[in-house]
PDB file of C-alpha atoms and ligand atoms in Angstrom:
ATOM      1  CA  UNK A   1       0.000   0.000   0.000  1.00 87.00           C
ATOM      2  CA  UNK A   2       1.395   3.429  -0.918  1.00 94.00           C
ATOM      3  CA  UNK A   3       2.026   5.511   2.157  1.00 97.00           C
ATOM      4  CA  UNK A   4      -0.049   8.662   2.579  1.00 98.00           C
ATOM      5  CA  UNK A   5       1.950  11.441   4.247  1.00 98.00           C
ATOM      6  CA  UNK A   6       0.332  14.739   4.936  1.00 98.00           C
ATOM      7  CA  UNK A   7       1.555  17.923   6.573  1.00 98.00           C
ATOM      8  CA  UNK A   8      -1.020  20.034   8.385  1.00 98.00           C
ATOM      9  CA  UNK A   9       0.260  23.529   9.045  1.00 98.00           C
ATOM     10  CA  UNK A  10      -2.921  24.476  10.915  1.00 98.00           C
ATOM     11  CA  UNK A  11      -3.187  28.278  11.287  1.00 98.00           C
ATOM     12  CA  UNK A  12       0.446  28.958  10.462  1.00 98.00           C
ATOM     13  CA  UNK A  13       2.093  30.507   7.413  1.00 98.00           C
ATOM     14  CA  UNK A  14       0.522  33.200   5.297  1.00 98.00           C
ATOM     15  CA  UNK A  15       1.400  33.459   1.592  1.00 98.00           C
ATOM     16  CA  UNK A  16       4.989  34.651   2.048  1.00 98.00           C
ATOM     17  CA  UNK A  17       6.045  31.842   4.373  1.00 98.00           C
ATOM     18  CA  UNK A  18       3.964  29.302   2.464  1.00 98.00           C
ATOM     19  CA  UNK A  19       5.888  30.046  -0.728  1.00 98.00           C
ATOM     20  CA  UNK A  20       9.205  29.764   1.079  1.00 98.00           C
ATOM     21  CA  UNK A  21       8.209  26.436   2.676  1.00 98.00           C
ATOM     22  CA  UNK A  22       7.280  24.930  -0.686  1.00 98.00           C
ATOM     23  CA  UNK A  23      10.511  26.070  -2.312  1.00 97.00           C
ATOM     24  CA  UNK A  24      12.589  24.657   0.539  1.00 98.00           C
ATOM     25  CA  UNK A  25      10.641  21.386   0.510  1.00 98.00           C
ATOM     26  CA  UNK A  26      11.116  21.035  -3.238  1.00 97.00           C
ATOM     27  CA  UNK A  27      14.884  21.205  -2.763  1.00 96.00           C
ATOM     28  CA  UNK A  28      14.760  18.098  -0.561  1.00 96.00           C
ATOM     29  CA  UNK A  29      15.112  14.537  -1.793  1.00 95.00           C
ATOM     30  CA  UNK A  30      11.599  13.072  -1.724  1.00 95.00           C
ATOM     31  CA  UNK A  31      10.329   9.506  -2.047  1.00 95.00           C
ATOM     32  CA  UNK A  32       8.440   8.694  -5.232  1.00 90.00           C
ATOM     33  CA  UNK A  33       6.538   5.736  -3.856  1.00 93.00           C
ATOM     34  CA  UNK A  34       4.390   7.731  -1.462  1.00 97.00           C
ATOM     35  CA  UNK A  35       1.551  10.210  -1.698  1.00 97.00           C
ATOM     36  CA  UNK A  36       2.715  13.436  -0.103  1.00 98.00           C
ATOM     37  CA  UNK A  37       0.391  16.361   0.526  1.00 98.00           C
ATOM     38  CA  UNK A  38       0.541  19.627   2.397  1.00 98.00           C
ATOM     39  CA  UNK A  39      -2.556  21.181   3.961  1.00 98.00           C
ATOM     40  CA  UNK A  40      -2.185  24.944   3.985  1.00 98.00           C
ATOM     41  CA  UNK A  41      -4.508  27.756   5.052  1.00 98.00           C
ATOM     42  CA  UNK A  42      -6.891  28.727   2.243  1.00 98.00           C
ATOM     43  CA  UNK A  43      -5.345  32.153   1.886  1.00 98.00           C
ATOM     44  CA  UNK A  44      -1.930  30.606   1.246  1.00 98.00           C
ATOM     45  CA  UNK A  45      -2.985  28.094  -1.400  1.00 97.00           C
ATOM     46  CA  UNK A  46      -2.234  30.458  -4.295  1.00 97.00           C
ATOM     47  CA  UNK A  47       1.271  31.220  -3.088  1.00 98.00           C
ATOM     48  CA  UNK A  48       1.931  27.539  -2.444  1.00 97.00           C
ATOM     49  CA  UNK A  49       0.829  26.663  -5.950  1.00 96.00           C
ATOM     50  CA  UNK A  50       2.857  29.448  -7.511  1.00 97.00           C
ATOM     51  CA  UNK A  51       5.956  28.127  -5.758  1.00 97.00           C
ATOM     52  CA  UNK A  52       5.172  24.600  -6.871  1.00 96.00           C
ATOM     53  CA  UNK A  53       5.169  25.577 -10.539  1.00 92.00           C
ATOM     54  CA  UNK A  54       4.632  22.424 -12.562  1.00 91.00           C
ATOM     55  CA  UNK A  55       5.732  20.107  -9.773  1.00 92.00           C
ATOM     56  CA  UNK A  56       3.048  17.795  -8.452  1.00 91.00           C
ATOM     57  CA  UNK A  57       4.736  16.837  -5.184  1.00 95.00           C
ATOM     58  CA  UNK A  58       3.574  17.790  -2.668  1.00 96.00           C
ATOM     59  CA  UNK A  59      -0.103  17.706  -3.611  1.00 97.00           C
ATOM     60  CA  UNK A  60      -1.995  20.741  -2.422  1.00 97.00           C
ATOM     61  CA  UNK A  61      -4.459  20.102   0.347  1.00 98.00           C
ATOM     62  CA  UNK A  62      -6.943  22.263   2.205  1.00 98.00           C
ATOM     63  CA  UNK A  63      -7.669  22.052   5.921  1.00 98.00           C
ATOM     64  CA  UNK A  64     -11.434  22.419   5.762  1.00 98.00           C
ATOM     65  CA  UNK A  65     -14.339  23.001   3.393  1.00 98.00           C
ATOM     66  CA  UNK A  66     -18.075  23.668   3.367  1.00 98.00           C
ATOM     67  CA  UNK A  67     -20.413  21.028   1.957  1.00 98.00           C
ATOM     68  CA  UNK A  68     -22.503  23.250  -0.346  1.00 98.00           C
ATOM     69  CA  UNK A  69     -21.429  24.169  -3.878  1.00 97.00           C
ATOM     70  CA  UNK A  70     -22.184  27.855  -3.400  1.00 97.00           C
ATOM     71  CA  UNK A  71     -24.564  30.129  -1.568  1.00 97.00           C
ATOM     72  CA  UNK A  72     -24.958  32.554   1.299  1.00 98.00           C
ATOM     73  CA  UNK A  73     -22.299  31.065   3.588  1.00 97.00           C
ATOM     74  CA  UNK A  74     -20.093  33.997   4.482  1.00 97.00           C
ATOM     75  CA  UNK A  75     -16.502  33.054   5.048  1.00 96.00           C
ATOM     76  CA  UNK A  76     -16.810  29.536   3.657  1.00 97.00           C
ATOM     77  CA  UNK A  77     -15.114  27.845   0.710  1.00 98.00           C
ATOM     78  CA  UNK A  78     -16.789  25.105  -1.357  1.00 98.00           C
ATOM     79  CA  UNK A  79     -15.464  21.811  -2.725  1.00 98.00           C
ATOM     80  CA  UNK A  80     -15.947  23.044  -6.295  1.00 97.00           C
ATOM     81  CA  UNK A  81     -13.858  26.118  -5.541  1.00 98.00           C
ATOM     82  CA  UNK A  82     -11.078  23.903  -4.215  1.00 98.00           C
ATOM     83  CA  UNK A  83     -11.400  21.637  -7.221  1.00 97.00           C
ATOM     84  CA  UNK A  84     -11.230  24.578  -9.623  1.00 96.00           C
ATOM     85  CA  UNK A  85      -8.067  25.625  -7.847  1.00 95.00           C
ATOM     86  CA  UNK A  86      -6.439  22.210  -8.221  1.00 94.00           C
ATOM     87  CA  UNK A  87      -6.672  21.066  -4.632  1.00 97.00           C
ATOM     88  CA  UNK A  88      -6.773  17.264  -4.579  1.00 97.00           C
ATOM     89  CA  UNK A  89      -6.930  16.496  -0.854  1.00 98.00           C
ATOM     90  CA  UNK A  90      -8.828  18.084   2.046  1.00 98.00           C
ATOM     91  CA  UNK A  91      -8.849  17.368   5.775  1.00 98.00           C
ATOM     92  CA  UNK A  92     -12.279  17.132   7.421  1.00 98.00           C
ATOM     93  CA  UNK A  93     -13.327  16.656  11.022  1.00 97.00           C
ATOM     94  CA  UNK A  94     -10.021  17.642  12.557  1.00 97.00           C
ATOM     95  CA  UNK A  95     -10.384  17.548  16.329  1.00 97.00           C
ATOM     96  CA  UNK A  96      -9.616  21.254  16.548  1.00 97.00           C
ATOM     97  CA  UNK A  97     -12.652  21.920  14.382  1.00 97.00           C
ATOM     98  CA  UNK A  98     -14.809  19.448  16.264  1.00 96.00           C
ATOM     99  CA  UNK A  99     -13.837  20.788  19.671  1.00 95.00           C
ATOM    100  CA  UNK A 100     -13.186  24.480  19.084  1.00 96.00           C
ATOM    101  CA  UNK A 101     -15.610  25.166  16.233  1.00 95.00           C
ATOM    102  CA  UNK A 102     -18.281  22.709  17.410  1.00 96.00           C
ATOM    103  CA  UNK A 103     -18.334  20.701  14.214  1.00 96.00           C
ATOM    104  CA  UNK A 104     -20.661  17.732  14.473  1.00 96.00           C
ATOM    105  CA  UNK A 105     -20.322  14.198  13.094  1.00 95.00           C
ATOM    106  CA  UNK A 106     -23.110  15.043  10.668  1.00 95.00           C
ATOM    107  CA  UNK A 107     -21.292  18.097   9.309  1.00 97.00           C
ATOM    108  CA  UNK A 108     -18.122  16.069   8.865  1.00 97.00           C
ATOM    109  CA  UNK A 109     -20.078  13.457   6.926  1.00 97.00           C
ATOM    110  CA  UNK A 110     -21.592  16.063   4.613  1.00 97.00           C
ATOM    111  CA  UNK A 111     -18.183  17.595   3.967  1.00 98.00           C
ATOM    112  CA  UNK A 112     -16.634  14.230   3.125  1.00 97.00           C
ATOM    113  CA  UNK A 113     -19.423  13.387   0.656  1.00 96.00           C
ATOM    114  CA  UNK A 114     -19.241  16.812  -1.011  1.00 97.00           C
ATOM    115  CA  UNK A 115     -15.463  16.547  -1.385  1.00 97.00           C
ATOM    116  CA  UNK A 116     -15.619  13.134  -2.929  1.00 96.00           C
ATOM    117  CA  UNK A 117     -18.241  14.320  -5.431  1.00 95.00           C
ATOM    118  CA  UNK A 118     -15.835  17.060  -6.431  1.00 96.00           C
ATOM    119  CA  UNK A 119     -13.064  14.480  -6.896  1.00 96.00           C
ATOM    120  CA  UNK A 120     -11.133  15.597  -3.830  1.00 97.00           C
ATOM    121  CA  UNK A 121      -9.791  12.997  -1.385  1.00 97.00           C
ATOM    122  CA  UNK A 122     -11.305  13.561   2.054  1.00 98.00           C
ATOM    123  CA  UNK A 123      -8.941  12.872   4.937  1.00 98.00           C
ATOM    124  CA  UNK A 124     -11.439  12.112   7.695  1.00 98.00           C
ATOM    125  CA  UNK A 125     -10.104  12.639  11.206  1.00 98.00           C
ATOM    126  CA  UNK A 126     -11.434  10.684  14.156  1.00 98.00           C
ATOM    127  CA  UNK A 127     -10.149  10.395  17.693  1.00 98.00           C
ATOM    128  CA  UNK A 128     -11.028  10.267  21.363  1.00 98.00           C
ATOM    129  CA  UNK A 129     -10.156  12.728  24.129  1.00 97.00           C
ATOM    130  CA  UNK A 130      -8.073  11.783  27.137  1.00 97.00           C
ATOM    131  CA  UNK A 131     -11.174  11.650  29.341  1.00 98.00           C
ATOM    132  CA  UNK A 132     -12.978   9.398  26.870  1.00 98.00           C
ATOM    133  CA  UNK A 133     -10.003   7.014  26.685  1.00 97.00           C
ATOM    134  CA  UNK A 134      -9.775   6.853  30.468  1.00 97.00           C
ATOM    135  CA  UNK A 135     -13.462   6.018  30.680  1.00 98.00           C
ATOM    136  CA  UNK A 136     -13.003   3.196  28.190  1.00 97.00           C
ATOM    137  CA  UNK A 137     -15.048   4.957  25.509  1.00 98.00           C
ATOM    138  CA  UNK A 138     -12.471   4.983  22.728  1.00 98.00           C
ATOM    139  CA  UNK A 139     -14.233   2.457  20.500  1.00 97.00           C
ATOM    140  CA  UNK A 140     -17.632   4.047  20.943  1.00 97.00           C
ATOM    141  CA  UNK A 141     -16.319   7.511  20.046  1.00 97.00           C
ATOM    142  CA  UNK A 142     -14.440   6.205  17.007  1.00 98.00           C
ATOM    143  CA  UNK A 143     -17.477   4.267  15.858  1.00 98.00           C
ATOM    144  CA  UNK A 144     -19.861   7.225  16.161  1.00 97.00           C
ATOM    145  CA  UNK A 145     -17.494   9.576  14.358  1.00 97.00           C
ATOM    146  CA  UNK A 146     -16.528   7.134  11.649  1.00 97.00           C
ATOM    147  CA  UNK A 147     -19.933   5.712  10.817  1.00 97.00           C
ATOM    148  CA  UNK A 148     -21.421   9.213  10.523  1.00 95.00           C
ATOM    149  CA  UNK A 149     -18.606  10.197   8.193  1.00 95.00           C
ATOM    150  CA  UNK A 150     -18.416   7.214   5.863  1.00 95.00           C
ATOM    151  CA  UNK A 151     -21.919   5.794   5.596  1.00 93.00           C
ATOM    152  CA  UNK A 152     -22.883   8.007   2.650  1.00 92.00           C
ATOM    153  CA  UNK A 153     -19.475   7.875   1.000  1.00 93.00           C
ATOM    154  CA  UNK A 154     -18.786   5.822  -2.093  1.00 86.00           C
ATOM    155  CA  UNK A 155     -16.231   3.175  -1.216  1.00 83.00           C
ATOM    156  CA  UNK A 156     -14.888   3.039  -4.744  1.00 76.00           C
ATOM    157  CA  UNK A 157     -15.274   6.686  -5.690  1.00 76.00           C
ATOM    158  CA  UNK A 158     -12.612   8.385  -7.788  1.00 82.00           C
ATOM    159  CA  UNK A 159     -11.301  10.007  -4.625  1.00 92.00           C
ATOM    160  CA  UNK A 160     -11.192   7.210  -2.041  1.00 93.00           C
ATOM    161  CA  UNK A 161     -11.322   8.537   1.507  1.00 96.00           C
ATOM    162  CA  UNK A 162      -8.336   8.306   3.819  1.00 97.00           C
ATOM    163  CA  UNK A 163      -9.082   7.873   7.529  1.00 98.00           C
ATOM    164  CA  UNK A 164      -6.822   9.598  10.046  1.00 98.00           C
ATOM    165  CA  UNK A 165      -6.769   8.329  13.607  1.00 98.00           C
ATOM    166  CA  UNK A 166      -5.772  11.318  15.724  1.00 98.00           C
ATOM    167  CA  UNK A 167      -6.243  10.784  19.453  1.00 98.00           C
ATOM    168  CA  UNK A 168      -6.953  14.263  20.803  1.00 98.00           C
ATOM    169  CA  UNK A 169      -4.621  13.774  23.784  1.00 98.00           C
ATOM    170  CA  UNK A 170      -1.695  13.057  21.468  1.00 98.00           C
ATOM    171  CA  UNK A 171      -2.133  16.168  19.318  1.00 97.00           C
ATOM    172  CA  UNK A 172       0.450  18.848  20.001  1.00 95.00           C
ATOM    173  CA  UNK A 173       1.135  17.308  23.401  1.00 96.00           C
ATOM    174  CA  UNK A 174       4.477  15.679  22.748  1.00 94.00           C
ATOM    175  CA  UNK A 175       2.834  12.485  24.029  1.00 95.00           C
ATOM    176  CA  UNK A 176       2.349  10.300  20.975  1.00 97.00           C
ATOM    177  CA  UNK A 177       0.087   7.289  21.083  1.00 97.00           C
ATOM    178  CA  UNK A 178       2.200   4.122  21.257  1.00 97.00           C
ATOM    179  CA  UNK A 179       2.248   2.455  17.844  1.00 97.00           C
ATOM    180  CA  UNK A 180       0.753  -0.776  19.220  1.00 97.00           C
ATOM    181  CA  UNK A 181      -2.114   1.201  20.798  1.00 97.00           C
ATOM    182  CA  UNK A 182      -2.695   3.069  17.550  1.00 98.00           C
ATOM    183  CA  UNK A 183      -2.672  -0.259  15.751  1.00 97.00           C
ATOM    184  CA  UNK A 184      -5.491  -1.529  17.929  1.00 97.00           C
ATOM    185  CA  UNK A 185      -7.663   1.424  16.947  1.00 98.00           C
ATOM    186  CA  UNK A 186      -6.633   1.121  13.293  1.00 98.00           C
ATOM    187  CA  UNK A 187      -7.719  -2.538  13.360  1.00 97.00           C
ATOM    188  CA  UNK A 188     -11.053  -1.488  14.802  1.00 98.00           C
ATOM    189  CA  UNK A 189     -11.469   1.188  12.114  1.00 98.00           C
ATOM    190  CA  UNK A 190     -10.744  -1.480   9.487  1.00 98.00           C
ATOM    191  CA  UNK A 191     -13.458  -3.642  10.953  1.00 97.00           C
ATOM    192  CA  UNK A 192     -15.951  -0.761  10.737  1.00 97.00           C
ATOM    193  CA  UNK A 193     -14.875   0.069   7.184  1.00 97.00           C
ATOM    194  CA  UNK A 194     -15.314  -3.556   6.194  1.00 96.00           C
ATOM    195  CA  UNK A 195     -18.813  -3.696   7.701  1.00 96.00           C
ATOM    196  CA  UNK A 196     -19.841  -0.420   6.064  1.00 95.00           C
ATOM    197  CA  UNK A 197     -18.270  -0.708   2.621  1.00 94.00           C
ATOM    198  CA  UNK A 198     -17.600  -4.421   2.302  1.00 93.00           C
ATOM    199  CA  UNK A 199     -14.650  -6.701   3.126  1.00 94.00           C
ATOM    200  CA  UNK A 200     -12.622  -5.643   0.105  1.00 92.00           C
ATOM    201  CA  UNK A 201     -12.128  -2.207   1.631  1.00 94.00           C
ATOM    202  CA  UNK A 202     -10.699  -3.531   4.874  1.00 94.00           C
ATOM    203  CA  UNK A 203      -7.259  -3.659   3.292  1.00 91.00           C
ATOM    204  CA  UNK A 204      -7.727  -1.164   0.481  1.00 93.00           C
ATOM    205  CA  UNK A 205      -8.508   1.797   2.715  1.00 96.00           C
ATOM    206  CA  UNK A 206      -5.589   3.830   3.929  1.00 97.00           C
ATOM    207  CA  UNK A 207      -5.668   4.546   7.644  1.00 98.00           C
ATOM    208  CA  UNK A 208      -3.069   6.981   8.875  1.00 98.00           C
ATOM    209  CA  UNK A 209      -1.987   8.107  12.336  1.00 98.00           C
ATOM    210  CA  UNK A 210      -1.589  11.654  13.655  1.00 98.00           C
ATOM    211  CA  UNK A 211      -0.512  13.089  17.006  1.00 98.00           C
ATOM    212  CA  UNK A 212       3.002  14.215  17.967  1.00 98.00           C
ATOM    213  CA  UNK A 213       4.643  12.447  15.023  1.00 98.00           C
ATOM    214  CA  UNK A 214       8.190  13.629  14.433  1.00 98.00           C
ATOM    215  CA  UNK A 215      11.407  12.632  12.691  1.00 98.00           C
ATOM    216  CA  UNK A 216      12.437  10.487  15.663  1.00 97.00           C
ATOM    217  CA  UNK A 217       9.314   8.365  16.054  1.00 98.00           C
ATOM    218  CA  UNK A 218       8.139   8.069  12.442  1.00 98.00           C
ATOM    219  CA  UNK A 219      10.049   4.816  11.957  1.00 97.00           C
ATOM    220  CA  UNK A 220       8.113   3.038  14.721  1.00 97.00           C
ATOM    221  CA  UNK A 221       4.794   3.921  13.129  1.00 98.00           C
ATOM    222  CA  UNK A 222       5.869   2.883   9.683  1.00 97.00           C
ATOM    223  CA  UNK A 223       7.009  -0.538  10.851  1.00 96.00           C
ATOM    224  CA  UNK A 224       3.653  -1.121  12.556  1.00 97.00           C
ATOM    225  CA  UNK A 225       1.224  -3.171  10.503  1.00 96.00           C
ATOM    226  CA  UNK A 226      -1.942  -1.323   9.575  1.00 96.00           C
ATOM    227  CA  UNK A 227      -0.545   2.200   9.821  1.00 97.00           C
ATOM    228  CA  UNK A 228      -0.500   3.462   6.246  1.00 97.00           C
ATOM    229  CA  UNK A 229       0.925   6.908   6.755  1.00 98.00           C
ATOM    230  CA  UNK A 230       0.886   9.930   9.014  1.00 98.00           C
ATOM    231  CA  UNK A 231      -0.721  13.328   9.501  1.00 98.00           C
ATOM    232  CA  UNK A 232       1.919  15.663  10.887  1.00 98.00           C
ATOM    233  CA  UNK A 233       1.233  18.989  12.604  1.00 98.00           C
ATOM    234  CA  UNK A 234       4.010  20.780  14.476  1.00 98.00           C
ATOM    235  CA  UNK A 235       6.909  18.820  12.976  1.00 98.00           C
ATOM    236  CA  UNK A 236       5.752  19.698   9.453  1.00 98.00           C
ATOM    237  CA  UNK A 237       6.327  23.417   9.924  1.00 98.00           C
ATOM    238  CA  UNK A 238       9.984  22.869   9.096  1.00 98.00           C
ATOM    239  CA  UNK A 239      10.167  21.655   5.490  1.00 98.00           C
ATOM    240  CA  UNK A 240      13.441  19.805   6.086  1.00 98.00           C
ATOM    241  CA  UNK A 241      11.982  17.899   9.007  1.00 98.00           C
ATOM    242  CA  UNK A 242       8.853  16.982   7.077  1.00 98.00           C
ATOM    243  CA  UNK A 243      11.021  15.833   4.155  1.00 98.00           C
ATOM    244  CA  UNK A 244      13.043  13.710   6.557  1.00 97.00           C
ATOM    245  CA  UNK A 245       9.817  12.210   7.909  1.00 98.00           C
ATOM    246  CA  UNK A 246       8.751  11.422   4.318  1.00 98.00           C
ATOM    247  CA  UNK A 247      12.094   9.794   3.489  1.00 97.00           C
ATOM    248  CA  UNK A 248      11.989   7.677   6.632  1.00 97.00           C
ATOM    249  CA  UNK A 249       8.409   6.650   5.916  1.00 96.00           C
ATOM    250  CA  UNK A 250       9.077   5.696   2.310  1.00 94.00           C
ATOM    251  CA  UNK A 251      12.766   5.465   1.492  1.00 79.00           C
ATOM    252  CA  UNK A 252      13.574   7.221  -1.802  1.00 70.00           C
TER     253      UNK A 252
HETATM  254  P1  13P B 301       0.913  17.478  16.012  1.00 95.75           P
HETATM  255  O1  13P B 301       1.741  16.692  15.025  1.00 95.75           O
HETATM  256  O2  13P B 301       1.424  18.870  16.212  1.00 95.75           O
HETATM  257  O3  13P B 301       0.709  16.713  17.275  1.00 95.75           O
HETATM  258  O4  13P B 301      -0.518  17.660  15.351  1.00 95.75           O
HETATM  259  C1  13P B 301      -1.176  16.570  14.844  1.00 95.75           C
HETATM  260  C2  13P B 301      -2.327  17.034  14.064  1.00 95.75           C
HETATM  261  O5  13P B 301      -3.303  17.527  14.608  1.00 95.75           O
HETATM  262  C3  13P B 301      -2.247  16.941  12.616  1.00 95.75           C
HETATM  263  O6  13P B 301      -3.471  17.186  12.029  1.00 95.75           O
END
């Protein structure tokens, strides 16, 4: 399975720094046998693309989207707008949006469907909080979030969804989830995918891990069965570090 490696800058880097990041990243040696994407703030997409020129690696990704094509939704951006711009990947349901912006499972599901219709790969984030894990609710939370997000998705659409397991307590905390613990959740996600879309998709769906991934621990995740890539926040802000993570994940 080709590894899926995605940088999420979150709310960092306006156009000037975005352009510089892309140019620096392009100077790095990058693996060919992996899908590499960078999720940049909407306002920096144009600068990122200008710096990319004709290069297709990294793919341009957005961090969020609205589910409608157009309309009176002040401040929002639609899947067709992203498609017109050449964005091929978009994160949905990031825990920061769920918890800070009150995004619901239903909204995440609508976004994923709308993206796929526009030919954009949705990267659907799911994950439990520390309190939920301690109460033994991890599976329930993952199930609720995942089923709401994938039930109306086409399993074999032209833009097959990627699922990102991002335990909230591991995000930006410097306390990554142990690979074997992540694997357990990934296995559970596979089971749910198989029940929802059919057994074929158990192994065909890419399930990636996110939460305090860096250049030192990437190797452990990539040698763990069932982890098909990573979603990297803080460590992706330095293009050389993210390139190193990519090379470790999928040797050039
Ligand atoms: P960190 O890598 O900074 O923990 O962030 C993970 C994340 O939220 C990526 O989407």
